[in-house]
Short mmCIF file of C-alpha atoms and ligand atoms in Angstrom, two decimals:
data_model
loop_
_atom_site.label_atom_id
_atom_site.label_comp_id
_atom_site.label_asym_id
_atom_site.label_seq_id
_atom_site.Cartn_x
_atom_site.Cartn_y
_atom_site.Cartn_z
CA UNK A 9 -121.19 -102.19 17.26
CA UNK A 10 -121.46 -99.02 15.25
CA UNK A 11 -122.61 -98.35 11.69
CA UNK A 12 -119.99 -97.30 9.14
CA UNK A 13 -120.96 -93.64 9.55
CA UNK A 14 -120.93 -93.82 13.34
CA UNK A 15 -117.53 -95.51 13.33
CA UNK A 16 -116.09 -92.94 10.93
CA UNK A 17 -117.53 -90.05 12.95
CA UNK A 18 -116.19 -91.40 16.22
CA UNK A 19 -112.60 -91.59 14.94
CA UNK A 20 -112.60 -88.44 12.76
CA UNK A 21 -111.50 -84.99 13.74
CA UNK A 22 -114.49 -82.74 14.40
CA UNK A 23 -112.56 -79.61 15.36
CA UNK A 24 -111.92 -78.50 11.81
CA UNK A 25 -108.17 -78.90 12.34
CA UNK A 26 -107.99 -82.42 10.90
CA UNK A 27 -106.27 -83.66 7.76
CA UNK A 28 -108.47 -84.72 4.86
CA UNK A 29 -107.93 -88.29 3.65
CA UNK A 30 -108.87 -89.09 0.06
CA UNK A 31 -109.97 -92.31 -1.62
CA UNK A 32 -107.15 -93.36 -3.98
CA UNK A 33 -109.68 -94.85 -6.40
CA UNK A 34 -111.85 -91.76 -6.84
CA UNK A 35 -110.15 -88.78 -5.22
CA UNK A 36 -113.25 -88.31 -3.02
CA UNK A 37 -112.80 -87.38 0.61
CA UNK A 38 -113.10 -90.33 3.01
CA UNK A 39 -112.83 -88.41 6.28
CA UNK A 40 -110.69 -86.11 8.39
CA UNK A 41 -107.91 -87.69 10.39
CA UNK A 42 -107.00 -86.05 13.67
CA UNK A 43 -103.58 -84.42 13.80
CA UNK A 44 -102.13 -85.34 17.16
CA UNK A 45 -99.21 -83.41 18.63
CA UNK A 46 -96.37 -84.29 21.00
CA UNK A 47 -98.48 -83.45 24.03
CA UNK A 48 -101.10 -85.95 22.91
CA UNK A 49 -98.37 -88.55 22.45
CA UNK A 50 -97.06 -87.92 25.96
CA UNK A 51 -100.56 -88.37 27.40
CA UNK A 52 -100.96 -91.65 25.51
CA UNK A 53 -97.61 -92.91 26.79
CA UNK A 54 -98.51 -91.88 30.38
CA UNK A 55 -101.84 -93.69 30.10
CA UNK A 56 -100.08 -96.79 28.77
CA UNK A 57 -97.55 -96.73 31.62
CA UNK A 58 -100.41 -96.41 34.12
CA UNK A 59 -102.54 -99.20 32.60
CA UNK A 60 -99.78 -101.76 32.04
CA UNK A 61 -99.17 -103.18 35.57
CA UNK A 62 -102.81 -104.20 36.11
CA UNK A 63 -102.90 -105.74 32.64
CA UNK A 64 -99.70 -107.68 33.32
CA UNK A 65 -101.14 -108.84 36.64
CA UNK A 66 -104.04 -110.54 34.83
CA UNK A 67 -101.63 -113.25 33.71
CA UNK A 68 -101.69 -115.13 30.42
CA UNK A 69 -105.11 -116.65 30.95
CA UNK A 70 -106.79 -113.38 31.89
CA UNK A 71 -105.19 -111.48 29.04
CA UNK A 72 -106.04 -114.20 26.53
CA UNK A 73 -109.71 -114.02 27.49
CA UNK A 74 -109.77 -110.26 26.90
CA UNK A 75 -107.91 -110.56 23.58
CA UNK A 76 -110.42 -113.15 22.39
CA UNK A 77 -113.15 -110.61 23.16
CA UNK A 78 -111.24 -108.02 21.11
CA UNK A 79 -111.21 -110.53 18.23
CA UNK A 80 -114.99 -110.95 18.62
CA UNK A 81 -115.39 -107.16 18.46
CA UNK A 82 -113.37 -107.03 15.22
CA UNK A 83 -115.58 -109.75 13.76
CA UNK A 84 -118.77 -107.93 14.77
CA UNK A 85 -117.57 -104.78 12.96
CA UNK A 86 -115.85 -106.64 10.12
CA UNK A 87 -117.93 -105.21 7.29
CA UNK A 88 -117.63 -101.60 8.47
CA UNK A 89 -113.88 -101.99 8.96
CA UNK A 90 -113.44 -103.59 5.53
CA UNK A 91 -115.40 -100.81 3.87
CA UNK A 92 -113.31 -98.09 5.49
CA UNK A 93 -110.10 -99.95 4.68
CA UNK A 94 -111.18 -100.27 1.07
CA UNK A 95 -111.98 -96.58 0.79
CA UNK A 96 -108.82 -95.36 2.46
CA UNK A 97 -106.27 -97.91 1.24
CA UNK A 98 -107.92 -98.61 -2.12
CA UNK A 99 -107.91 -102.41 -1.88
CA UNK A 100 -111.06 -104.14 -3.06
CA UNK A 101 -113.50 -105.68 -0.62
CA UNK A 102 -113.13 -109.01 -2.41
CA UNK A 103 -110.18 -111.20 -3.35
CA UNK A 104 -107.28 -111.40 -0.88
CA UNK A 105 -107.97 -107.80 0.08
CA UNK A 106 -110.07 -105.78 2.56
CA UNK A 107 -112.43 -108.47 3.93
CA UNK A 108 -109.51 -110.88 3.96
CA UNK A 109 -107.39 -108.36 5.88
CA UNK A 110 -110.03 -107.78 8.55
CA UNK A 111 -110.58 -111.51 9.00
CA UNK A 112 -106.81 -111.93 9.31
CA UNK A 113 -106.87 -109.36 12.15
CA UNK A 114 -109.30 -111.55 14.08
CA UNK A 115 -107.32 -114.70 13.24
CA UNK A 116 -104.00 -113.23 14.39
CA UNK A 117 -105.58 -111.88 17.57
CA UNK A 118 -106.95 -115.33 18.36
CA UNK A 119 -103.63 -116.99 17.60
CA UNK A 120 -101.66 -114.52 19.75
CA UNK A 121 -104.20 -115.05 22.53
CA UNK A 122 -104.04 -118.83 22.52
CA UNK A 123 -100.54 -119.98 21.54
CA UNK A 124 -99.12 -121.64 24.67
CA UNK A 125 -95.99 -120.19 26.23
CA UNK A 126 -94.68 -122.07 29.24
CA UNK A 127 -91.48 -121.36 31.19
CA UNK A 128 -88.70 -123.54 29.80
CA UNK A 129 -86.52 -125.68 32.00
CA UNK A 130 -83.06 -125.08 30.58
CA UNK A 131 -81.02 -127.23 32.98
CA UNK A 132 -82.27 -129.62 35.65
CA UNK A 133 -79.48 -132.05 36.56
CA UNK A 134 -79.98 -132.48 40.26
CA UNK A 135 -77.42 -129.78 41.10
CA UNK A 136 -78.57 -126.88 38.97
CA UNK A 137 -82.07 -125.91 38.01
CA UNK A 138 -82.51 -123.02 35.59
CA UNK A 139 -85.77 -121.86 34.08
CA UNK A 140 -86.35 -119.35 31.29
CA UNK A 141 -89.35 -117.04 31.74
CA UNK A 142 -90.59 -114.10 29.64
CA UNK A 143 -91.58 -110.95 31.50
CA UNK A 144 -93.50 -107.97 30.11
CA UNK A 145 -91.36 -105.21 28.58
CA UNK A 146 -93.69 -102.39 29.62
CA UNK A 147 -94.87 -100.11 26.82
CA UNK A 148 -94.36 -101.07 23.18
CA UNK A 149 -94.42 -98.58 20.29
CA UNK A 150 -95.87 -99.94 17.04
CA UNK A 151 -95.06 -98.09 13.81
CA UNK A 152 -96.67 -99.37 10.63
CA UNK A 153 -96.98 -98.91 6.86
CA UNK A 154 -99.94 -98.15 4.58
CA UNK A 155 -100.18 -101.34 2.55
CA UNK A 156 -101.81 -103.69 5.10
CA UNK A 157 -102.47 -101.10 7.80
CA UNK A 158 -104.89 -103.08 9.97
CA UNK A 159 -103.31 -106.51 9.67
CA UNK A 160 -99.76 -105.34 10.30
CA UNK A 161 -100.92 -103.31 13.32
CA UNK A 162 -102.45 -106.47 14.75
CA UNK A 163 -99.26 -108.41 13.99
CA UNK A 164 -97.43 -105.86 16.14
CA UNK A 165 -99.83 -105.28 19.00
CA UNK A 166 -101.52 -108.67 19.53
CA UNK A 167 -98.35 -110.42 20.78
CA UNK A 168 -97.37 -107.24 22.68
CA UNK A 169 -100.65 -107.26 24.60
CA UNK A 170 -100.64 -111.01 25.13
CA UNK A 171 -97.21 -110.73 26.76
CA UNK A 172 -98.49 -108.18 29.28
CA UNK A 173 -97.42 -104.96 27.60
CA UNK A 174 -99.32 -101.78 26.79
CA UNK A 175 -99.00 -100.37 23.28
CA UNK A 176 -98.99 -97.03 21.51
CA UNK A 177 -99.56 -97.25 17.77
CA UNK A 178 -98.35 -94.82 15.10
CA UNK A 179 -99.98 -95.62 11.77
CA UNK A 180 -98.77 -94.39 8.40
CA UNK A 181 -100.03 -90.91 7.56
CA UNK A 182 -101.51 -92.43 4.40
CA UNK A 183 -103.87 -94.76 6.25
CA UNK A 184 -104.61 -93.40 9.74
CA UNK A 185 -108.39 -93.87 9.61
CA UNK A 186 -108.17 -97.64 9.13
CA UNK A 187 -105.95 -98.03 12.17
CA UNK A 188 -107.95 -95.56 14.29
CA UNK A 189 -111.09 -97.56 13.48
CA UNK A 190 -109.47 -100.92 14.20
CA UNK A 191 -108.25 -99.73 17.59
CA UNK A 192 -111.56 -98.07 18.41
CA UNK A 193 -113.22 -101.44 17.84
CA UNK A 194 -110.58 -103.44 19.76
CA UNK A 195 -110.88 -101.01 22.67
CA UNK A 196 -114.49 -102.13 23.17
CA UNK A 197 -112.86 -105.07 24.94
CA UNK A 198 -109.61 -103.65 26.36
CA UNK A 199 -108.98 -101.69 29.57
CA UNK A 200 -108.72 -97.93 29.21
CA UNK A 201 -105.33 -96.47 28.33
CA UNK A 202 -103.74 -99.82 27.47
CA UNK A 203 -103.87 -99.40 23.71
CA UNK A 204 -103.92 -96.08 21.94
CA UNK A 205 -103.16 -94.60 18.57
CA UNK A 206 -101.39 -91.40 17.61
CA UNK A 207 -102.48 -90.01 14.26
CA UNK A 208 -99.55 -87.77 13.47
CA UNK A 209 -96.77 -86.91 11.08
CA UNK A 210 -93.40 -88.65 11.04
CA UNK A 211 -91.75 -86.07 13.29
CA UNK A 212 -94.18 -86.56 16.19
CA UNK A 213 -94.23 -90.33 15.60
CA UNK A 214 -90.46 -90.47 15.70
CA UNK A 215 -90.63 -89.46 19.38
CA UNK A 216 -91.74 -93.01 20.17
CA UNK A 217 -88.37 -94.25 18.98
CA UNK A 218 -86.34 -92.29 21.55
CA UNK A 219 -88.92 -92.06 24.33
CA UNK A 220 -87.49 -93.35 27.62
CA UNK A 221 -90.80 -94.94 28.65
CA UNK A 222 -91.01 -97.12 25.53
CA UNK A 223 -89.15 -100.41 25.89
CA UNK A 224 -89.55 -101.81 22.40
CA UNK A 225 -90.41 -100.67 18.90
CA UNK A 226 -92.21 -102.98 16.51
CA UNK A 227 -91.50 -101.41 13.13
CA UNK A 228 -92.74 -102.40 9.69
CA UNK A 229 -91.85 -100.20 6.76
CA UNK A 230 -89.00 -99.26 4.50
CA UNK A 231 -85.37 -100.20 5.06
CA UNK A 232 -84.43 -96.49 5.13
CA UNK A 233 -86.86 -95.73 7.96
CA UNK A 234 -85.72 -98.88 9.79
CA UNK A 235 -82.14 -97.63 9.75
CA UNK A 236 -83.24 -94.24 11.12
CA UNK A 237 -85.09 -96.01 13.94
CA UNK A 238 -82.05 -98.12 14.84
CA UNK A 239 -80.11 -94.88 15.29
CA UNK A 240 -82.76 -92.94 17.21
CA UNK A 241 -83.49 -95.85 19.56
CA UNK A 242 -79.82 -96.40 20.44
CA UNK A 243 -79.59 -94.02 23.39
CA UNK A 244 -82.40 -95.82 25.24
CA UNK A 245 -81.21 -99.28 24.08
CA UNK A 246 -84.66 -100.24 22.86
CA UNK A 247 -85.50 -103.69 21.72
CA UNK A 248 -86.46 -103.70 18.05
CA UNK A 249 -88.31 -105.94 15.67
CA UNK A 250 -87.73 -104.64 12.17
CA UNK A 251 -89.78 -105.90 9.22
CA UNK A 252 -88.33 -103.92 6.35
CA UNK A 253 -88.45 -103.76 2.60
CA UNK A 254 -87.95 -106.73 0.33
CA UNK A 255 -87.53 -107.61 -3.30
CA UNK A 256 -88.56 -111.24 -3.29
CA UNK A 257 -87.32 -113.57 -6.00
CA UNK A 258 -89.21 -116.58 -7.34
CA UNK A 259 -87.33 -119.31 -9.18
CA UNK A 260 -89.28 -121.54 -11.55
CA UNK A 261 -87.35 -124.77 -12.11
CA UNK A 262 -87.42 -126.43 -15.56
CA UNK A 263 -89.74 -129.24 -14.44
CA UNK A 264 -92.54 -126.93 -13.25
CA UNK A 265 -95.94 -127.08 -14.93
CA UNK A 266 -96.60 -123.55 -16.27
CA UNK A 267 -100.37 -123.93 -16.43
CA UNK A 268 -100.64 -125.43 -12.95
CA UNK A 269 -98.61 -122.68 -11.25
CA UNK A 270 -99.84 -119.62 -13.15
CA UNK A 271 -102.65 -118.67 -10.75
CA UNK A 272 -100.47 -118.99 -7.63
CA UNK A 273 -97.63 -117.11 -9.31
CA UNK A 274 -100.08 -114.35 -10.12
CA UNK A 275 -101.35 -113.93 -6.56
CA UNK A 276 -97.84 -114.32 -5.18
CA UNK A 277 -96.90 -111.21 -7.13
CA UNK A 278 -100.11 -109.21 -7.35
CA UNK A 279 -101.73 -109.65 -3.94
CA UNK A 280 -102.89 -106.21 -2.78
CA UNK A 281 -102.07 -105.00 -6.29
CA UNK A 282 -98.39 -105.71 -5.65
CA UNK A 283 -98.21 -103.49 -2.56
CA UNK A 284 -97.04 -106.27 -0.27
CA UNK A 285 -93.71 -106.59 1.49
CA UNK A 286 -93.34 -110.30 0.83
CA UNK A 287 -94.78 -110.32 -2.68
CA UNK A 288 -92.97 -111.93 -5.57
CA UNK A 289 -91.16 -109.02 -7.21
CA UNK A 290 -88.65 -110.76 -9.53
CA UNK A 291 -89.56 -113.95 -11.35
CA UNK A 292 -86.71 -116.12 -12.67
CA UNK A 293 -87.88 -118.74 -15.18
CA UNK A 294 -85.78 -121.46 -16.81
CA UNK A 295 -85.31 -120.95 -20.55
CA UNK A 296 -86.97 -124.31 -21.39
CA UNK A 297 -90.34 -123.17 -20.10
CA UNK A 298 -89.90 -119.38 -20.23
CA UNK A 299 -92.33 -118.76 -23.08
CA UNK A 300 -94.94 -121.12 -21.64
CA UNK A 301 -94.81 -119.49 -18.19
CA UNK A 302 -95.05 -116.02 -19.74
CA UNK A 303 -98.05 -117.12 -21.78
CA UNK A 304 -99.95 -118.78 -18.91
CA UNK A 305 -99.24 -115.94 -16.50
CA UNK A 306 -100.41 -113.39 -19.05
CA UNK A 307 -103.67 -115.31 -19.52
CA UNK A 308 -104.36 -115.35 -15.78
CA UNK A 309 -103.33 -111.71 -15.26
CA UNK A 310 -105.44 -110.45 -18.16
CA UNK A 311 -108.57 -111.91 -16.58
CA UNK A 312 -108.25 -110.18 -13.18
CA UNK A 313 -110.59 -107.18 -12.82
CA UNK A 314 -109.12 -103.95 -11.46
CA UNK A 315 -111.18 -100.98 -10.32
CA UNK A 316 -112.95 -99.29 -7.43
CA UNK A 317 -112.63 -101.47 -4.34
CA UNK A 318 -116.28 -101.11 -3.36
CA UNK A 319 -117.33 -102.82 -6.60
CA UNK A 320 -117.75 -106.47 -5.58
CA UNK A 321 -116.35 -107.69 -8.92
CA UNK A 322 -112.88 -106.20 -8.53
CA UNK A 323 -109.91 -108.05 -7.09
CA UNK A 324 -107.22 -105.46 -7.90
CA UNK A 325 -107.32 -101.79 -6.94
CA UNK A 326 -105.38 -98.56 -7.32
CA UNK A 327 -101.96 -97.77 -5.88
CA UNK A 328 -102.55 -96.25 -2.48
CA UNK A 329 -100.81 -92.95 -3.19
CA UNK A 330 -99.36 -90.81 -5.93
CA UNK A 331 -95.74 -91.31 -4.84
CA UNK A 332 -96.07 -95.08 -5.18
CA UNK A 333 -97.86 -94.69 -8.51
CA UNK A 334 -94.94 -92.62 -9.77
CA UNK A 335 -92.41 -95.21 -8.60
CA UNK A 336 -94.16 -97.96 -10.55
CA UNK A 337 -94.80 -95.83 -13.64
CA UNK A 338 -91.18 -94.62 -13.79
CA UNK A 339 -89.71 -98.09 -13.34
CA UNK A 340 -91.90 -99.57 -16.09
CA UNK A 341 -91.15 -96.64 -18.40
CA UNK A 342 -87.41 -97.12 -17.90
CA UNK A 343 -87.76 -100.86 -18.53
CA UNK A 344 -89.61 -100.15 -21.78
CA UNK A 345 -86.92 -97.69 -22.86
CA UNK A 346 -84.26 -100.33 -22.18
CA UNK A 347 -85.89 -102.60 -24.77
CA UNK A 348 -87.69 -105.00 -22.42
CA UNK A 349 -90.87 -106.54 -23.79
CA UNK A 350 -94.21 -105.62 -22.21
CA UNK A 351 -96.48 -108.67 -22.28
CA UNK A 352 -99.40 -106.96 -20.57
CA UNK A 353 -100.24 -103.48 -19.31
CA UNK A 354 -97.52 -100.87 -19.06
CA UNK A 355 -99.75 -98.20 -20.52
CA UNK A 356 -101.70 -96.36 -17.81
CA UNK A 357 -104.83 -94.44 -18.67
CA UNK A 358 -103.95 -91.02 -17.33
CA UNK A 359 -107.44 -89.65 -18.05
CA UNK A 360 -109.14 -91.83 -15.46
CA UNK A 361 -109.40 -90.66 -11.83
CA UNK A 362 -107.48 -92.54 -9.15
CA UNK A 363 -104.00 -94.01 -9.00
CA UNK A 364 -104.73 -97.01 -11.18
CA UNK A 365 -101.75 -98.63 -12.81
CA UNK A 366 -102.64 -101.58 -15.05
CA UNK A 367 -101.48 -105.10 -14.28
CA UNK A 368 -98.11 -105.24 -16.00
CA UNK A 369 -95.85 -108.12 -17.00
CA UNK A 370 -92.42 -107.36 -18.45
CA UNK A 371 -90.34 -110.06 -20.20
CA UNK A 372 -86.91 -110.21 -21.82
CA UNK A 373 -85.51 -107.90 -19.18
CA UNK A 374 -81.95 -107.76 -17.84
CA UNK A 375 -81.27 -108.64 -14.23
CA UNK A 376 -79.69 -105.26 -13.56
CA UNK A 377 -82.67 -103.30 -14.84
CA UNK A 378 -84.09 -101.12 -12.01
CA UNK A 379 -87.50 -102.78 -12.39
CA UNK A 380 -85.72 -105.95 -11.21
CA UNK A 381 -83.20 -104.56 -8.74
CA UNK A 382 -85.46 -102.01 -6.99
CA UNK A 383 -88.59 -102.75 -4.99
CA UNK A 384 -91.42 -101.67 -7.31
CA UNK A 385 -94.17 -102.28 -4.69
CA UNK A 386 -96.92 -102.25 -7.29
CA UNK A 387 -98.57 -104.25 -10.07
CA UNK A 388 -95.55 -104.69 -12.35
CA UNK A 389 -93.65 -107.98 -12.47
CA UNK A 390 -90.37 -108.48 -14.36
CA UNK A 391 -89.78 -112.01 -15.70
CA UNK A 392 -86.12 -112.89 -16.19
CA UNK A 393 -84.85 -115.86 -18.22
CA UNK A 394 -82.11 -118.08 -16.78
CA UNK A 395 -80.14 -121.07 -18.10
CA UNK A 396 -78.75 -122.81 -15.00
CA UNK A 397 -80.04 -123.15 -11.45
CA UNK A 398 -76.72 -121.83 -10.12
CA UNK A 399 -77.24 -118.67 -12.14
CA UNK A 400 -80.81 -118.26 -10.83
CA UNK A 401 -79.71 -118.73 -7.22
CA UNK A 402 -76.87 -116.25 -7.64
CA UNK A 403 -79.24 -113.67 -9.09
CA UNK A 404 -81.87 -114.28 -6.40
CA UNK A 405 -79.18 -113.73 -3.74
CA UNK A 406 -77.67 -110.74 -5.51
CA UNK A 407 -79.45 -107.99 -3.58
CA UNK A 408 -78.93 -106.70 -0.05
CA UNK A 409 -82.50 -107.57 0.99
CA UNK A 410 -83.93 -111.01 1.72
CA UNK A 411 -87.48 -111.07 3.07
CA UNK A 412 -89.15 -113.94 1.18
CA UNK A 413 -88.47 -116.07 -1.88
CA UNK A 414 -90.04 -119.04 -3.63
CA UNK A 415 -89.13 -122.10 -5.67
CA UNK A 416 -91.57 -123.64 -8.12
CA UNK A 417 -91.17 -127.28 -9.16
CA UNK A 418 -92.91 -130.65 -9.39
CA UNK A 419 -89.91 -132.22 -7.64
CA UNK A 420 -90.22 -131.37 -3.94
CA UNK A 421 -86.78 -132.61 -2.80
CA UNK A 422 -85.09 -130.68 -5.61
CA UNK A 423 -87.10 -127.57 -4.74
CA UNK A 424 -86.10 -127.87 -1.07
CA UNK A 425 -82.44 -128.12 -2.03
CA UNK A 426 -82.67 -124.92 -4.03
CA UNK A 427 -84.68 -123.27 -1.23
CA UNK A 428 -81.88 -123.96 1.26
CA UNK A 429 -79.45 -122.01 -0.93
CA UNK A 430 -81.53 -118.82 -0.96
CA UNK A 431 -80.80 -115.96 1.44
CA UNK A 432 -84.27 -115.03 2.67
CA UNK A 433 -86.25 -115.22 5.90
CA UNK A 434 -88.88 -117.49 4.32
CA UNK A 435 -88.63 -119.62 1.18
CA UNK A 436 -91.99 -120.93 0.01
CA UNK A 437 -92.34 -123.88 -2.34
CA UNK A 438 -95.02 -123.67 -5.04
CA UNK A 439 -96.57 -120.63 -3.35
CA UNK A 440 -95.39 -117.18 -2.33
CA UNK A 441 -96.18 -114.81 0.52
CA UNK A 442 -98.56 -117.16 2.31
CA UNK A 443 -98.34 -116.24 5.99
CA UNK A 444 -99.70 -118.23 8.91
CA UNK A 445 -100.05 -117.05 12.53
CA UNK A 446 -98.40 -120.28 13.75
CA UNK A 447 -95.28 -119.94 11.59
CA UNK A 448 -92.56 -117.40 12.38
CA UNK A 449 -91.94 -114.68 9.82
CA UNK A 450 -89.02 -112.27 9.51
CA UNK A 451 -86.34 -110.98 7.19
CA UNK A 452 -82.74 -111.78 6.35
CA UNK A 453 -80.06 -109.25 5.35
CA UNK A 454 -81.42 -105.68 5.22
CA UNK A 455 -85.02 -106.87 5.29
CA UNK A 456 -84.75 -106.64 9.05
CA UNK A 457 -84.41 -108.75 12.15
CA UNK A 458 -86.59 -110.35 14.78
CA UNK A 459 -89.43 -112.80 14.25
CA UNK A 460 -93.17 -112.25 14.31
CA UNK A 461 -95.91 -114.92 14.75
CA UNK A 462 -95.94 -118.20 16.57
CA UNK A 463 -94.30 -118.78 19.90
CA UNK A 464 -91.11 -117.02 18.70
CA UNK A 465 -93.25 -113.97 17.98
CA UNK A 466 -94.55 -113.98 21.55
CA UNK A 467 -91.05 -114.35 22.98
CA UNK A 468 -89.97 -111.29 21.00
CA UNK A 469 -92.39 -109.20 23.05
CA UNK A 470 -91.01 -110.32 26.40
CA UNK A 471 -87.84 -109.83 28.38
CA UNK A 472 -86.18 -113.18 28.97
CA UNK A 473 -85.45 -113.86 32.61
CA UNK A 474 -83.55 -116.84 33.95
CA UNK A 475 -84.47 -118.10 37.40
CA UNK A 476 -81.43 -120.08 38.49
CA UNK A 477 -81.82 -122.00 41.70
P1 NAD B 13 -92.13 -96.04 5.45
O1 NAD B 13 -90.87 -96.58 6.00
O2 NAD B 13 -92.06 -94.83 4.64
O3 NAD B 13 -93.13 -95.72 6.65
C1 NAD B 13 -93.52 -96.72 7.60
C2 NAD B 13 -93.93 -96.04 8.88
O4 NAD B 13 -92.78 -95.49 9.51
C3 NAD B 13 -94.89 -94.89 8.71
O5 NAD B 13 -95.81 -94.91 9.77
C4 NAD B 13 -93.98 -93.68 8.78
O6 NAD B 13 -94.65 -92.52 9.19
C5 NAD B 13 -92.99 -94.13 9.83
N1 NAD B 13 -91.66 -93.53 9.80
C6 NAD B 13 -90.90 -93.22 8.73
N2 NAD B 13 -89.71 -92.74 9.12
C7 NAD B 13 -89.70 -92.78 10.48
C8 NAD B 13 -88.75 -92.44 11.49
N3 NAD B 13 -87.55 -91.95 11.18
N4 NAD B 13 -89.08 -92.63 12.78
C9 NAD B 13 -90.28 -93.13 13.12
N5 NAD B 13 -91.22 -93.46 12.22
C10 NAD B 13 -90.94 -93.29 10.92
O7 NAD B 13 -92.80 -97.26 4.67
P2 NAD B 13 -94.17 -97.26 3.83
O8 NAD B 13 -93.93 -96.50 2.58
O9 NAD B 13 -95.32 -96.88 4.70
O10 NAD B 13 -94.31 -98.83 3.51
C11 NAD B 13 -93.73 -99.44 2.42
C12 NAD B 13 -92.47 -100.18 2.79
O11 NAD B 13 -92.71 -101.04 3.89
C13 NAD B 13 -91.94 -101.08 1.70
O12 NAD B 13 -90.54 -100.98 1.62
C14 NAD B 13 -92.32 -102.48 2.16
O13 NAD B 13 -91.52 -103.51 1.64
C15 NAD B 13 -92.20 -102.34 3.63
N6 NAD B 13 -93.02 -103.34 4.31
C16 NAD B 13 -92.38 -104.36 4.94
C17 NAD B 13 -93.14 -105.36 5.58
C18 NAD B 13 -92.48 -106.51 6.26
O14 NAD B 13 -93.14 -107.25 6.97
N7 NAD B 13 -91.19 -106.70 6.10
C19 NAD B 13 -94.54 -105.28 5.55
C20 NAD B 13 -95.14 -104.21 4.88
C21 NAD B 13 -94.36 -103.23 4.27
#
């Protein structure tokens, strides 16, 4: 185990040719990320190709034991990792943020290591016997975003490794240090060359998507980048798991208890200061309880401290980067100009350092307002009034994305009926965005395809093979 400074030094560029990474809360420099080139990428892929057969030969039990050791290593360095994540990404140490993210890395590693996966007997009728097995793919490329950089990397690589593959990771250029540090720590337990990270720009990273030695890309990011990866991976017929953008709807039915749901609604929308793929981004509330929900949600939201992530009191942080800050600020500004009513926030303090955008709730807003129809990916939630459940369902289904959704009600059977009508990969009831390593997760429509987590998540990192006879 290393101290924070030792960990940062070991992953940083010391040649003077690195790229400075700044803390989005203060503007201070966090460290220098290496800038890897295509040659470096080729060496990493070669090393992965060389290391993979011996790793595959360990079998499930052998690999699981090593992955559990990698989880132990993450736990031993948890505080150093959380601190670096907080400084680079901006998310606070406390709340469902940096410490939570690092502990999720260990939890997902353990789950991927231990979920049983046995060959399935498909037919066994005395004449025919067919079994379904899952073989390693070879080398998997993992390309991730900046919002949950460590956790999403683990979501991609833990099942890949468990299934006998090697992996090469390309983190977002906004948060390379977090991923470099995570992998440095995991590599305390893993064989050399099996898992590596390329800290590079998009152009170099894109090489993973058409590289003949890479058999699968695990991609999490925007829908636009997902479409580009589908195209560039076509010539090598790569397998793809695509977790893309979302614009999750929540529908509050008329029988819900506004006070009882306010806290969970808040975290469903504002976890990681709204920078979460499956966060609640459009809230549809029945007219009978619209004012009460707005009032209770405003009370909860107003009491949540936002500020520098290293301050133990804060549970909300800055936007991670200026581009995302501008997206949120412009969408809220346009909503205000359209006549929507700002219940809270909406008025950033431009004098203060950092990309802080205040917690913002916007009511009396039309469904076709861009703050509703576009993914804001920040701390601004539009609340739309509806009159009939049919209308709410139609509006929830009205976009070309469908990652998550939620239904809020005291009547569980009624909520389940509404849930079944929503076009989304997951529909939560009386909660939103709560993920679990045992439960598959993936998108509908243009939110992507393929499942992560659980036994389905493991199968997605293998090549199915039928043994017939
Ligand atoms: P992004 O698509 O801009 O970048 C994601 C990653 O892809 C980065 O590492 C980037 O460098 C790389 N990339 C971009 N274009 C590429 C290309 N053509 N070839 C290869 N790599 C390429 O996304 P972002 O801004 O980092 O993340 C925010 C987006 O991610 C949001 O839309 C959010 O909803 C989505 N997201 C989805 C999930 C999910 O599970 N569905 C989770 C987190 C974030």
